[in-house]
Each structure stands twice: as C-alpha cells, then as structure tokens.
Coordinates of C-alpha atoms in Angstrom, one line a residue:
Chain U
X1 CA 52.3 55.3 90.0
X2 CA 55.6 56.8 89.3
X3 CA 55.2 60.6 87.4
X4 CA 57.8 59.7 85.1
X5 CA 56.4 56.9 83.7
X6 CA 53.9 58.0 80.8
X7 CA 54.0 54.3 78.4
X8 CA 53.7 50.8 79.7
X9 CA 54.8 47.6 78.0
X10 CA 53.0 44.6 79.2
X11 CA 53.7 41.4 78.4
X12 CA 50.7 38.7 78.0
X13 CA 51.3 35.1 79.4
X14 CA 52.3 35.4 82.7
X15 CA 51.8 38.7 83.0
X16 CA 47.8 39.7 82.2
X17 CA 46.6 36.6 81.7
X18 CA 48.0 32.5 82.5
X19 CA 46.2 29.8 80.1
X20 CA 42.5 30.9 79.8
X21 CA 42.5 32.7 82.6
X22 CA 42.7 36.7 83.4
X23 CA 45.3 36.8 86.6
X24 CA 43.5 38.8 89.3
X25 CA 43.8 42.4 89.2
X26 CA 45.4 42.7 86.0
X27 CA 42.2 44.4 84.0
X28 CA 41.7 46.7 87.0
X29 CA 45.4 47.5 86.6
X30 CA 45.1 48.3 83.3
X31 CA 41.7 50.5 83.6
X32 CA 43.4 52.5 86.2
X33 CA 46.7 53.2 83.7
X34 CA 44.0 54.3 81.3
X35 CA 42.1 56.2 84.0
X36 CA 45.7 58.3 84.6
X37 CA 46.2 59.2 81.2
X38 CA 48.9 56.7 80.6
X39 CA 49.3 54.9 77.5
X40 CA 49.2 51.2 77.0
X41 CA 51.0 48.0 74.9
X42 CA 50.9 44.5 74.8
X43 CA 54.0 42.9 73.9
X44 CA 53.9 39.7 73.5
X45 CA 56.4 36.6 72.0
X46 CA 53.5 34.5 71.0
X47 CA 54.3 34.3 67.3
X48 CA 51.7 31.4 66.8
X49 CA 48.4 33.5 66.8
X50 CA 46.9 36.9 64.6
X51 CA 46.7 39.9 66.4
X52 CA 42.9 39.4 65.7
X53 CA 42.8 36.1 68.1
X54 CA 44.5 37.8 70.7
X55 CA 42.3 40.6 70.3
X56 CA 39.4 38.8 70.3
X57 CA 40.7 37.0 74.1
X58 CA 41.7 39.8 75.5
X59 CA 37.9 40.9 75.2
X60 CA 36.6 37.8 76.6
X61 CA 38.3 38.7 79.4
X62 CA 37.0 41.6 79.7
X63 CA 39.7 43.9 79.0
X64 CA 39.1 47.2 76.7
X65 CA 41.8 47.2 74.7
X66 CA 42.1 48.4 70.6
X67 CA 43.3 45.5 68.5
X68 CA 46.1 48.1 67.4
X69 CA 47.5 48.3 71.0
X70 CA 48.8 44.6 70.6
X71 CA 52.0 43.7 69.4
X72 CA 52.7 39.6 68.6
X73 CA 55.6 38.6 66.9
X74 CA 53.6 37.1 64.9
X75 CA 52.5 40.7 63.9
X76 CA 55.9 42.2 64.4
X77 CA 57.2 39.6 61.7
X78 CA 54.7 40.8 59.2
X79 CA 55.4 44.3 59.4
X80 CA 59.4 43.8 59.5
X81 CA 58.7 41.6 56.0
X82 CA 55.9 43.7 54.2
X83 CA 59.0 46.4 55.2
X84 CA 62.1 44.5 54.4
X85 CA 61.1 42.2 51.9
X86 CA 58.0 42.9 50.5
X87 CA 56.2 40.6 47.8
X88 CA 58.7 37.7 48.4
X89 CA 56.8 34.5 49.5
X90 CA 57.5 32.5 52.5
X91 CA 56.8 28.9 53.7
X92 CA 56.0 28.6 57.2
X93 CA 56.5 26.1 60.0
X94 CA 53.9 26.9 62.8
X95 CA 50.3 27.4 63.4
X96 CA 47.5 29.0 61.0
X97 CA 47.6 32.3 63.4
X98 CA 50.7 33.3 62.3
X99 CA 49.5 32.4 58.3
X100 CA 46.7 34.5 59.3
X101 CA 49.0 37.4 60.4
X102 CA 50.9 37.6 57.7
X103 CA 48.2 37.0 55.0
X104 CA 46.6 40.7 56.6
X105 CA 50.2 42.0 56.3
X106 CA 49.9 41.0 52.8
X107 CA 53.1 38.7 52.5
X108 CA 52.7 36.0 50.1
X109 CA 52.4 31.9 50.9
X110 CA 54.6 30.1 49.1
X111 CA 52.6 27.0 47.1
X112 CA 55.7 24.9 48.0
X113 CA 58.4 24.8 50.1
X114 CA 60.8 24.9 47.2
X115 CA 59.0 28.4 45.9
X116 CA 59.7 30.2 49.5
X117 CA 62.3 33.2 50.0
X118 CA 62.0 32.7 53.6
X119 CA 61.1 30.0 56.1
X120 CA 58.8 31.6 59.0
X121 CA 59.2 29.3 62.2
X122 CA 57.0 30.0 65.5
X123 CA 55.3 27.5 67.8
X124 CA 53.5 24.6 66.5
X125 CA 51.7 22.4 68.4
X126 CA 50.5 19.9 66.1
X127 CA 53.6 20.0 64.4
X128 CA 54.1 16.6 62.2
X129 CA 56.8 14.9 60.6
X130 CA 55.7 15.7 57.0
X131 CA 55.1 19.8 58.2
X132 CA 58.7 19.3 59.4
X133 CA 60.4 18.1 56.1
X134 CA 58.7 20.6 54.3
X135 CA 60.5 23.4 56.0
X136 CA 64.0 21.4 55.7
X137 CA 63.3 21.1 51.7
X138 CA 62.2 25.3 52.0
X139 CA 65.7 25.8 53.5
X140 CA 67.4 22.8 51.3
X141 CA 66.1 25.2 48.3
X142 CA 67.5 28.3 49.4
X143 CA 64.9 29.7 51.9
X144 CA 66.5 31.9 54.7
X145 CA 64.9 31.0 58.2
X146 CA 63.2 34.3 60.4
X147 CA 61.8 32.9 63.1
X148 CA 58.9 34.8 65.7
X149 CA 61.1 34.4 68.6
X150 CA 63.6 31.8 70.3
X151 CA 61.8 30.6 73.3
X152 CA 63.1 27.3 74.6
X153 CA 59.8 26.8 76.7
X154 CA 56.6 28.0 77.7
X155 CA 54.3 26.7 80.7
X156 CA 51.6 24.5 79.2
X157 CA 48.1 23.1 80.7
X158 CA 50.1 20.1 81.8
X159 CA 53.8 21.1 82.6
X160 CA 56.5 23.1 80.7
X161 CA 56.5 22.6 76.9
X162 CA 59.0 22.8 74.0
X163 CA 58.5 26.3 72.1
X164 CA 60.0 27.5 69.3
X165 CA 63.8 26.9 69.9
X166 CA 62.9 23.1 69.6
X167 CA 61.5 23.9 66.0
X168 CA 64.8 26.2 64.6
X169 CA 67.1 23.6 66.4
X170 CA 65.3 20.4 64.0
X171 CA 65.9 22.4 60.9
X172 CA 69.1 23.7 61.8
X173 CA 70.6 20.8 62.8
X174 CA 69.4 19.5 59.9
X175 CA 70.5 22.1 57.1
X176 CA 73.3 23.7 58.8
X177 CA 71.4 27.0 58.1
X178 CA 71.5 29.5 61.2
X179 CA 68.2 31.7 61.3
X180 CA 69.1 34.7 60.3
X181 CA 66.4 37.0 62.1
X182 CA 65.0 36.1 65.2
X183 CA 62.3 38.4 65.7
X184 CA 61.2 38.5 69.2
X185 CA 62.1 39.9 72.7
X186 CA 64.4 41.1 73.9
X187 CA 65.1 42.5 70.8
X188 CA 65.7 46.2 69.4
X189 CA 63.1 45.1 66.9
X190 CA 60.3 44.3 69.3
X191 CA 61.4 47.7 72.0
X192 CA 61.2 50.0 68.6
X193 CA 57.8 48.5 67.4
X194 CA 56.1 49.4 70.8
X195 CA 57.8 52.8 71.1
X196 CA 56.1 53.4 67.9
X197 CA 52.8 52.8 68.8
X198 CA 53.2 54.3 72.1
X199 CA 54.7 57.3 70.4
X200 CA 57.5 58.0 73.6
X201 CA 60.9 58.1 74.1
X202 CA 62.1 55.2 76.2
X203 CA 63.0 56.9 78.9
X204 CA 59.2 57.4 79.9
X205 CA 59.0 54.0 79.6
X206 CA 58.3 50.8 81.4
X207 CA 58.6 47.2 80.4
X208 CA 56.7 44.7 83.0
X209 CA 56.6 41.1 82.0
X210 CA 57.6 37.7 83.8
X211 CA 60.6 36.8 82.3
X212 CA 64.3 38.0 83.0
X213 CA 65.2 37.4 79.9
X214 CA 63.0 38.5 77.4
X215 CA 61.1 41.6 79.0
X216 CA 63.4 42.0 81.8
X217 CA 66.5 42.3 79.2
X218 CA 64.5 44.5 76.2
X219 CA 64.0 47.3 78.8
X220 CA 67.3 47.3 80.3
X221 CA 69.0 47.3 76.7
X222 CA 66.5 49.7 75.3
X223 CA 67.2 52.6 78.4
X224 CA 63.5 51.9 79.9
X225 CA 62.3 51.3 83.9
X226 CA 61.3 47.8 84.3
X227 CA 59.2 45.8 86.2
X228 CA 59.2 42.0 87.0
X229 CA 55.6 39.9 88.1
X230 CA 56.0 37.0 90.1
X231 CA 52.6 35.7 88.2
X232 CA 54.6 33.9 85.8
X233 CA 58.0 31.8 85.3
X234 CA 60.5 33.9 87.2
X235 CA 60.7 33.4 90.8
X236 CA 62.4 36.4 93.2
X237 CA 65.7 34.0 93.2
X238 CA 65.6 33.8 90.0
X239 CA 65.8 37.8 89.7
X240 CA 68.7 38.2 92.0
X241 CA 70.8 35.4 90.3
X242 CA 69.9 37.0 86.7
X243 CA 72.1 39.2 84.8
X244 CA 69.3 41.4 84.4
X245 CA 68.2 43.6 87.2
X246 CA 64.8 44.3 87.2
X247 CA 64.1 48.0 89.0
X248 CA 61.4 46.6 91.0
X249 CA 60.2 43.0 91.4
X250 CA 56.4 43.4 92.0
X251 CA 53.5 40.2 93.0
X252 CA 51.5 41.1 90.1
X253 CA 50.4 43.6 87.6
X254 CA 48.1 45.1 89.7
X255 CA 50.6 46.7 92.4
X256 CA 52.4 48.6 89.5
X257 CA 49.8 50.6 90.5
X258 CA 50.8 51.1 94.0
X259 CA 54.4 52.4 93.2
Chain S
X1 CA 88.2 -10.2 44.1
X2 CA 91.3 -8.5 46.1
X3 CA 93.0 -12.1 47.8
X4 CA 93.9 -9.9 50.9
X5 CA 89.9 -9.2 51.8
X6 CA 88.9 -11.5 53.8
X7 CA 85.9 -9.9 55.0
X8 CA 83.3 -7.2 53.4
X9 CA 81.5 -4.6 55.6
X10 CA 78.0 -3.5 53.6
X11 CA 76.1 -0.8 53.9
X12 CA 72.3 -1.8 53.1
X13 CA 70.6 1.9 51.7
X14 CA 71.9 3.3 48.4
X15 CA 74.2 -0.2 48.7
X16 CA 72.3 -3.6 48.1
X17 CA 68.5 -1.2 47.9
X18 CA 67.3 1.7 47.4
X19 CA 63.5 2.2 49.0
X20 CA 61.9 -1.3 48.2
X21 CA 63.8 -2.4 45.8
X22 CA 67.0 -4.3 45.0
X23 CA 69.6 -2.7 43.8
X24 CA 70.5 -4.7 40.4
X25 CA 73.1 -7.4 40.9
X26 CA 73.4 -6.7 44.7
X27 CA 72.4 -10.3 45.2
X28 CA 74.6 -12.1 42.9
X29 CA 77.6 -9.7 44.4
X30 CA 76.9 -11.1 47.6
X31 CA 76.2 -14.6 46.2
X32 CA 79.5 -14.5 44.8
X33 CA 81.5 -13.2 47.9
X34 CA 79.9 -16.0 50.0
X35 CA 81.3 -19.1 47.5
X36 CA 84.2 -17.5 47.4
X37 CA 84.7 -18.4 51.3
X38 CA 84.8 -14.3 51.9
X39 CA 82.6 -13.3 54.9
X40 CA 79.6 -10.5 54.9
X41 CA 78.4 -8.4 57.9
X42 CA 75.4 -5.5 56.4
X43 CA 76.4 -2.4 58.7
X44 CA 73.5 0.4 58.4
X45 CA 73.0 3.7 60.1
X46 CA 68.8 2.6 60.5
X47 CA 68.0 3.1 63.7
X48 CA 64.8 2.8 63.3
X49 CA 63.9 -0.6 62.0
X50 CA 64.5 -3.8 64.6
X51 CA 66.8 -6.5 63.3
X52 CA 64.3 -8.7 62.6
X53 CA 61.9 -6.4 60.3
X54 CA 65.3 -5.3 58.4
X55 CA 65.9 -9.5 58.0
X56 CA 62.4 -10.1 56.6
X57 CA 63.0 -7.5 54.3
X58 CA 66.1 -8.4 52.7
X59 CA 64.7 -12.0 52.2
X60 CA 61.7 -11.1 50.8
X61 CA 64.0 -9.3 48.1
X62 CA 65.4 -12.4 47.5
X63 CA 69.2 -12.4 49.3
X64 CA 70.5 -15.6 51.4
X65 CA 71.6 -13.4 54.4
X66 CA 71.2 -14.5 58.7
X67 CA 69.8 -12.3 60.6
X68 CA 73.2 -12.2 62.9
X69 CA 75.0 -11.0 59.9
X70 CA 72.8 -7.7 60.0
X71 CA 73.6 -4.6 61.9
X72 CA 71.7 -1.9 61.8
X73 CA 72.2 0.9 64.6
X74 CA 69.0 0.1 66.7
X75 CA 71.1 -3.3 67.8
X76 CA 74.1 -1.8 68.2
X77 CA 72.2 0.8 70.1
X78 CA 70.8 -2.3 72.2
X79 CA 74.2 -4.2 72.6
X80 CA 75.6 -0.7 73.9
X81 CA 72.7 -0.2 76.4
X82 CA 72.8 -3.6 77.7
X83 CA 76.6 -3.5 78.1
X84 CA 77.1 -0.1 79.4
X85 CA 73.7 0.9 81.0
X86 CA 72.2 -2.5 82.3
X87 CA 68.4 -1.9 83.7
X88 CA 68.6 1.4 83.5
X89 CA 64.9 2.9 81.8
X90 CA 65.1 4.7 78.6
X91 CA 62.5 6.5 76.6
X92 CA 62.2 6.1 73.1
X93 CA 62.1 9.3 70.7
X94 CA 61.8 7.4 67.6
X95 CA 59.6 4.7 65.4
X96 CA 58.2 1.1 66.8
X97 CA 61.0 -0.6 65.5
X98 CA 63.4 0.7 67.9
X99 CA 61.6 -0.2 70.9
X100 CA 61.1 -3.8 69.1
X101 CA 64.9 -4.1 68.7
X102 CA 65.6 -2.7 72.8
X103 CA 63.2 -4.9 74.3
X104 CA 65.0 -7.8 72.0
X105 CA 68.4 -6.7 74.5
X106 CA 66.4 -6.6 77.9
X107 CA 66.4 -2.5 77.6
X108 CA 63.0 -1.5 79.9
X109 CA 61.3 1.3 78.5
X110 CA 60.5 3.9 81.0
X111 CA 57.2 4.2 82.2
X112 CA 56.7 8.0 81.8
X113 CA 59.5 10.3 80.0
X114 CA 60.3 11.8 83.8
X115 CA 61.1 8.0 84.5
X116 CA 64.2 8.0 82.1
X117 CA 67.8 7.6 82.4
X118 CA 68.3 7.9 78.6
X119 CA 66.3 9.3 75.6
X120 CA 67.1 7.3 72.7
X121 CA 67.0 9.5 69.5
X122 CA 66.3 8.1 66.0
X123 CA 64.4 8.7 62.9
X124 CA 61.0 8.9 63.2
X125 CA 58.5 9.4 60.2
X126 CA 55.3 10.0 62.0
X127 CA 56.9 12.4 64.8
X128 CA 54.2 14.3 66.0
X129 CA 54.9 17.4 68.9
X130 CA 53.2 15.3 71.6
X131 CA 55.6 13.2 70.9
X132 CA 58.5 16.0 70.7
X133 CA 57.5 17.0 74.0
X134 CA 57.7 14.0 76.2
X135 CA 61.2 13.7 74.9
X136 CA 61.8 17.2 75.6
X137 CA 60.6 16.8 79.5
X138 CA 62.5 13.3 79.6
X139 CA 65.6 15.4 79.1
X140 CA 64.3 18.0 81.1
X141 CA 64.3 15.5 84.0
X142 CA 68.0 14.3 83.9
X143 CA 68.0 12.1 80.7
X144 CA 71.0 11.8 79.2
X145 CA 70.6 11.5 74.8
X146 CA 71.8 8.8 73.1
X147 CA 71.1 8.7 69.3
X148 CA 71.2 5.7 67.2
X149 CA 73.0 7.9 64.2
X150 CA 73.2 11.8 63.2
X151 CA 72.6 11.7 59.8
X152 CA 71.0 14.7 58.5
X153 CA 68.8 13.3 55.8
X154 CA 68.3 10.4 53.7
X155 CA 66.7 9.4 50.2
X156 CA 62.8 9.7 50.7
X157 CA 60.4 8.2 48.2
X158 CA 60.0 11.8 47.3
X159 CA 62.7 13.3 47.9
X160 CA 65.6 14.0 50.4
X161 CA 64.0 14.1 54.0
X162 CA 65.0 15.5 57.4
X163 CA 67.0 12.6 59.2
X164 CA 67.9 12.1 62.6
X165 CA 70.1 15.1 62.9
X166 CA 66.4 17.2 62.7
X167 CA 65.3 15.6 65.8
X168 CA 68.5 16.1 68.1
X169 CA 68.6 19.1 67.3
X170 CA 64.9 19.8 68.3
X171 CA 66.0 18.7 71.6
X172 CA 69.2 19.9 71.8
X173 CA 68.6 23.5 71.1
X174 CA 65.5 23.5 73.7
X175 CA 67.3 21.7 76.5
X176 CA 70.6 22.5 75.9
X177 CA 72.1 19.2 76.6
X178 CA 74.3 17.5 73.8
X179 CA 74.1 13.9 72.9
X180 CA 76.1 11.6 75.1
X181 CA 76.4 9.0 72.7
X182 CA 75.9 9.1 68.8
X183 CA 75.6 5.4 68.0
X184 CA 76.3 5.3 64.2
X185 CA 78.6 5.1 61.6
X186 CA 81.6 6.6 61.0
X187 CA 82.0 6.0 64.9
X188 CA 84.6 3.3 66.2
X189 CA 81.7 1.1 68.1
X190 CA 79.7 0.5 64.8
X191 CA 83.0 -0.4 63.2
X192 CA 84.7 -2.8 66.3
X193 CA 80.6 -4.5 65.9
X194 CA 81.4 -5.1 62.3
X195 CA 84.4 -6.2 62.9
X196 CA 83.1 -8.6 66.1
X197 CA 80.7 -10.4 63.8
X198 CA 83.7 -11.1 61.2
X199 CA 85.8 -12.1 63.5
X200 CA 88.6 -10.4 61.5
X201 CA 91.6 -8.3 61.8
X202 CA 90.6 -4.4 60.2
X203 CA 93.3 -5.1 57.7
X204 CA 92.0 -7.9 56.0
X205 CA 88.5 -5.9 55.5
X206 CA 87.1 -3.8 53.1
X207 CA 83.8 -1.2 53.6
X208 CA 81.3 -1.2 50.9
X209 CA 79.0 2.1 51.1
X210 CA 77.4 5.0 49.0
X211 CA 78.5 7.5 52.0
X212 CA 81.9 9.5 51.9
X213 CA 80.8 10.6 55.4
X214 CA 79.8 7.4 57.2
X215 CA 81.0 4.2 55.5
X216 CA 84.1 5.6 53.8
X217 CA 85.1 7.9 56.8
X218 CA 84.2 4.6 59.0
X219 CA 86.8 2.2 56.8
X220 CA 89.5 5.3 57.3
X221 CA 89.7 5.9 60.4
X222 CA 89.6 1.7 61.1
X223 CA 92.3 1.0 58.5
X224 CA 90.0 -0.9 56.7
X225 CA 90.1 -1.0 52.7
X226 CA 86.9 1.3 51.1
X227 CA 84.9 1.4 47.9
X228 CA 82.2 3.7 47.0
X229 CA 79.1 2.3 45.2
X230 CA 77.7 5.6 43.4
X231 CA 74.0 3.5 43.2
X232 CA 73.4 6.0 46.5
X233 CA 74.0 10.0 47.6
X234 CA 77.2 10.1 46.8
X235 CA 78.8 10.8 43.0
X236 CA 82.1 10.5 41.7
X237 CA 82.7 14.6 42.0
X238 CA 81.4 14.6 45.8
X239 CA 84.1 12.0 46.2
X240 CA 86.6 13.5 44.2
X241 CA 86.2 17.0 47.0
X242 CA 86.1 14.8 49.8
X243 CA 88.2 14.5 52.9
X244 CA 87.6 10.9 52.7
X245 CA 89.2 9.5 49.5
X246 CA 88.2 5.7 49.1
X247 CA 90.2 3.0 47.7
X248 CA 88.2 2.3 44.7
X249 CA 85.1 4.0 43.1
X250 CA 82.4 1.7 41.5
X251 CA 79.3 1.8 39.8
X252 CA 77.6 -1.1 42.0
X253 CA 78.4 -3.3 44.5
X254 CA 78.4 -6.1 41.6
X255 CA 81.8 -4.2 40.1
X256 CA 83.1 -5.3 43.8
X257 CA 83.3 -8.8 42.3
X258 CA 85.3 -8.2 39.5
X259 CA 88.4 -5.8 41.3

C-alpha cells in the first residue's frame, strides 16, 4: 500500500459489496487497511437507509466495522439539517430509512406536507402516486427541496433502475422549484464529512469507489489520490473517456492492497 | 350569441364539470348553441380517459353530446400515432384508459418496455415505481416520449394534484431525453383536430375554457375568438396578468349564450 496514504474512502455498492452480496476480497481488504494502522470510511450515496441498517449489513457480512465509520447521505442530510436548520420540520419523499435517520438526528416530521420547511427526496422504491402529490403540495406550500443525492440510476436485482433524479425531476417539473441542496457525492459536503471522521488532511487521502462521477470526481475536486474498481458500473473505457482521471483503475477492492 | 361564431371549441374540466358534477347551466348553454344551428367540438387536455368512458360520462350528467364531437388528448394522441407512427409499439406510462383509447386507433402496445418505439406519457393516479421504472428502461432502450399533455396539475377532489408535467419530468431528468411530442393544448394539432371536426375556418370560431395557458393561448395563437369561464383555475386577476388576454371574461359557459 502506498506510505502516503494514511485514510481510505470507500464507497459501498459496487465497491464492498453488490446486492446482498460481500464482493470477494473486499473484507480481507479492509482487515489488512486496519491491520496497517490505516484508518477507514464508508461513503456511501444511499440516502434511502439509517446508518443503523447499513450497520447492521455490513456485519452480516462479516465486516468489523463501528457504525460511526459510515457515512450515508441519508446521515450526511441529518447532520447538515440538525446544523443548518435545526428544529424546522420536513416532509419527505423516500423510504422509512432515511425517516429513521433523521428522527436519530433529531429533525422534526412534518404532520403534513403543507407544515414542512423542507422537502427531503432520496430513493423510493414503493413510491406511489398519492406519496408523490404529497411532496408537490410540501413544495406548492413553500417547502424548499434537499435532496440525499442526484443519482439518475443504480443497478437493481433485475437491470438498471431509476434513482433519485427520477424523484426531483416529478416534482420539479411539476412546481418549477429547483432543489436547492443536493447533498451527495461528489460534493464538498460529503469529502468534508469523511475528512472529519477520519481526522486527515486530504492530501493523505484516498477515494476508491465505482463510479467516475461521483467518487471518482469528489477526490479529484477535494485534492485526494483516487482509486476506481471495476466491481461496479464503470468499465476501463469508461475511465479513459471520463473527464475524471482516476490515479489508478484497479479489478477490485482487494488489490488496493497490492499497490 | 356573436352572428360571426359559427363554431364553439369547449373545454370539458373547470368548463361544462368540475369532478362529477355538472357545472350549472353547462347543459342548457350547449342546448342552446345547438338550436341555434352553431356547432360544438369538447377539446380537453385528459389523456387519460378513452373517448368512450369520457362519452358515458357526459351523458350520464345529462348533455345530448356524440361521441365524435369529443376530443380529449388520448384520441388525438391515437389519431397522431396512427398517422405518423403506423405499427410501430408503444408503451403506455399512464392509466387504462389510454391504452383503451390506442388500441381503439390500431396502436400495438409493446410487449415489454425494451420492445418500444414510443413511451406514451399521461396522468396517472395510481403510478406506482414499478411502474416508473419500466417506463424509465423503455426510454432507456431507444423510446422516443410522447406525452398526451404537460400540464402541471389539475383540480383534485382534495386539492390541486401533480399532473402530467410530474411524470415527464420523472423520466426526463433520469434519462435525459426530452419529449418528442407534447400532444395537448395550446399546441397547433389539438387546435387543427378541433377545427377538423367543425369543419370550419379558425375565424368563424371561438374557444371556451377556464385556462389562460391552454385554451385561451390555444384560440390565440389559431386566430380563433376566446372567452374565459372563471367556474375553473383561472380568476379574473390571473387573467388580467396574463400574456394571454381573452376576448371576453365570463362567469359560466351559460353567459356564452347571452354575448
């Protein structure tokens, strides 16, 4: 492993695990980090479960991991609104992980769309009609719209799905209303969170995920080394025709350990 | 009655009902036009209603109306399909009705959403993300979007509710393809169908609607005459900040009869 590098940044799906399944190497990876002295994050876009789910996965797995080394959006969106606008209640469109989340970051649910200060959106997968005009009437009534990130896709059990994007897109086209924080990678946000918990400078830093341009792009605009898996939804081709340069492509996790 | 309209172009919500119910003297209004020779065409931005359910309705409620004299945007969605796009499979984002009022104009519905030529886009009320998603990967696979209209919301039974516009934009915004075709009023096809049906020149007609933005832009930019009914969305100060400045302003299509 390189000397340099004393904080890792891992992404989740795609990158540690695919589905329900560990990818191969990855907790032996992540053992021999810890073995080297090195320290550890998860960073992760999934904005649609609590920290405490993932946590509880990841051990399933049989990874050792501290529930306080994970960093969702989901999680990333309670802290920013416990910081920035603490007390005010929200609405939100997506799953009961990320009510969950924000419940333990102690942001208050709206009791009706028309009561909310802000309109949370992440990935819901069992999204209705009627869950979808009660966001439009949050954001009719005044509600500003954060969403957990603004993936257009992610790989499901049976082909590529509609993530997030699909969800801001219905309610913007809908209200006119932009959203006006977009929480997730490859934003400052998300880089500055896991700095924080890693307690480095960036520059002894590296991000390794699958994707160009979430990982990929928070480590290059954040001055860290970064590290692309092919385990995931980025191909090599992909990395050469991408705007962002990964400084080494790698088959998976575990031959970061080989560098 | 102006002597110079020969023809009246009617929007059906906020015009002749409103939810279930009749809008008062809506049928003597039309009862009146019709002895007095003039002709009647019902022009509506529904896309997701066949011709035949929207038929059954409006004689239940009592008006003397063919079911040839009704357009709603699912036929003219139909007639443009048939004309333009002969054979060619579409899938079906949207409510029953739709597929109803397709299949009525020979359009074959697609096996699987991969199958598709076209994703047709309308309203639908019981939109569920499975749902959202096989649109999503019929796009994904080379379907081109047509939507029936791009309204942004309508009157619900409780409330104003996410329209169309909410749904193409779920799509939009995680494909990144535009809509091809938007079917509905103000554009020049729903107008030119109107006008088919009449068999009248624009000049001799007039456009009856509650909506500055569709009927009133429609009868505009067709050199038709225009009257707002404020029995819908739209009130007098809307129209008095509008772009789209109708001829007349009216309580209710009955006040049409008396001009």
């Amino acid at each position: 492993m390189r000397a340099d590098i004393q904080g890792y940044i891992i992404d989740l799906d795609g990158t540690v695990y695919r589905g329900k399944h560990l990818i191969k190497g990855a907790d032996a990876a992540i053992a021999h980090m810890k073995s080297q002295g090195k320290k550890v994050v998860f960073l992760s876009n999934r904005g649609n479960i609590s920290r405490e789910m993932c946590h509880a996965k990841l051990l399933a797995m049989g990874l050792d991991i501290a529930a306080e080394d994970i960093l969702l959006t989901s999680t990333v969106t309670g802290m920013y609104l416990s910081q920035e606008h603490s007390g005010r209640p929200v609405w939100v469109l997506g799953e009961q992980g990320l009510k969950d989340e924000l419940r333990t970051h102690g942001i208050p649910i709206a009791g009706k769309p028309e009561d909310a200060a802000w309109l949370v959106i992440t990935l819901h997968e069992t999204l209705t009609y009627a869950e979808l005009n009660d966001a439009f009437r949050a954001v009719r009534h005044g509600a500003g719209i954060i969403a957990t990130n603004g993936d257009r896709m992610f790989p499901g059990d049976d082909g590529d799905s509609i993530d997030v994007a699909g969800m801001i897109g219905a309610i913007t086209y809908a209200t006119g209303v932009e959203p006006e924080v977009v929480i997730g990678k490859p934003s400052r946000r998300m880089a500055e969170a896991a700095l924080a918990v890693l307690g480095l400078p960036a520059g002894q830093c590296m991000v390794i995920g699958d994707s160009l341009t979430s990982d990929i792009a928070l480590g290059k605009q954040s001055g860290m080394a970064t590290a692309l898996v092919l385990t995931g939804s980025a191909t090599r081709e992909d990395a050469a025709a991408s705007e962002w340069q990964p400084d080494v492509v790698v088959a998976s996790l575990l031959d970061i350990i080989h560098l």
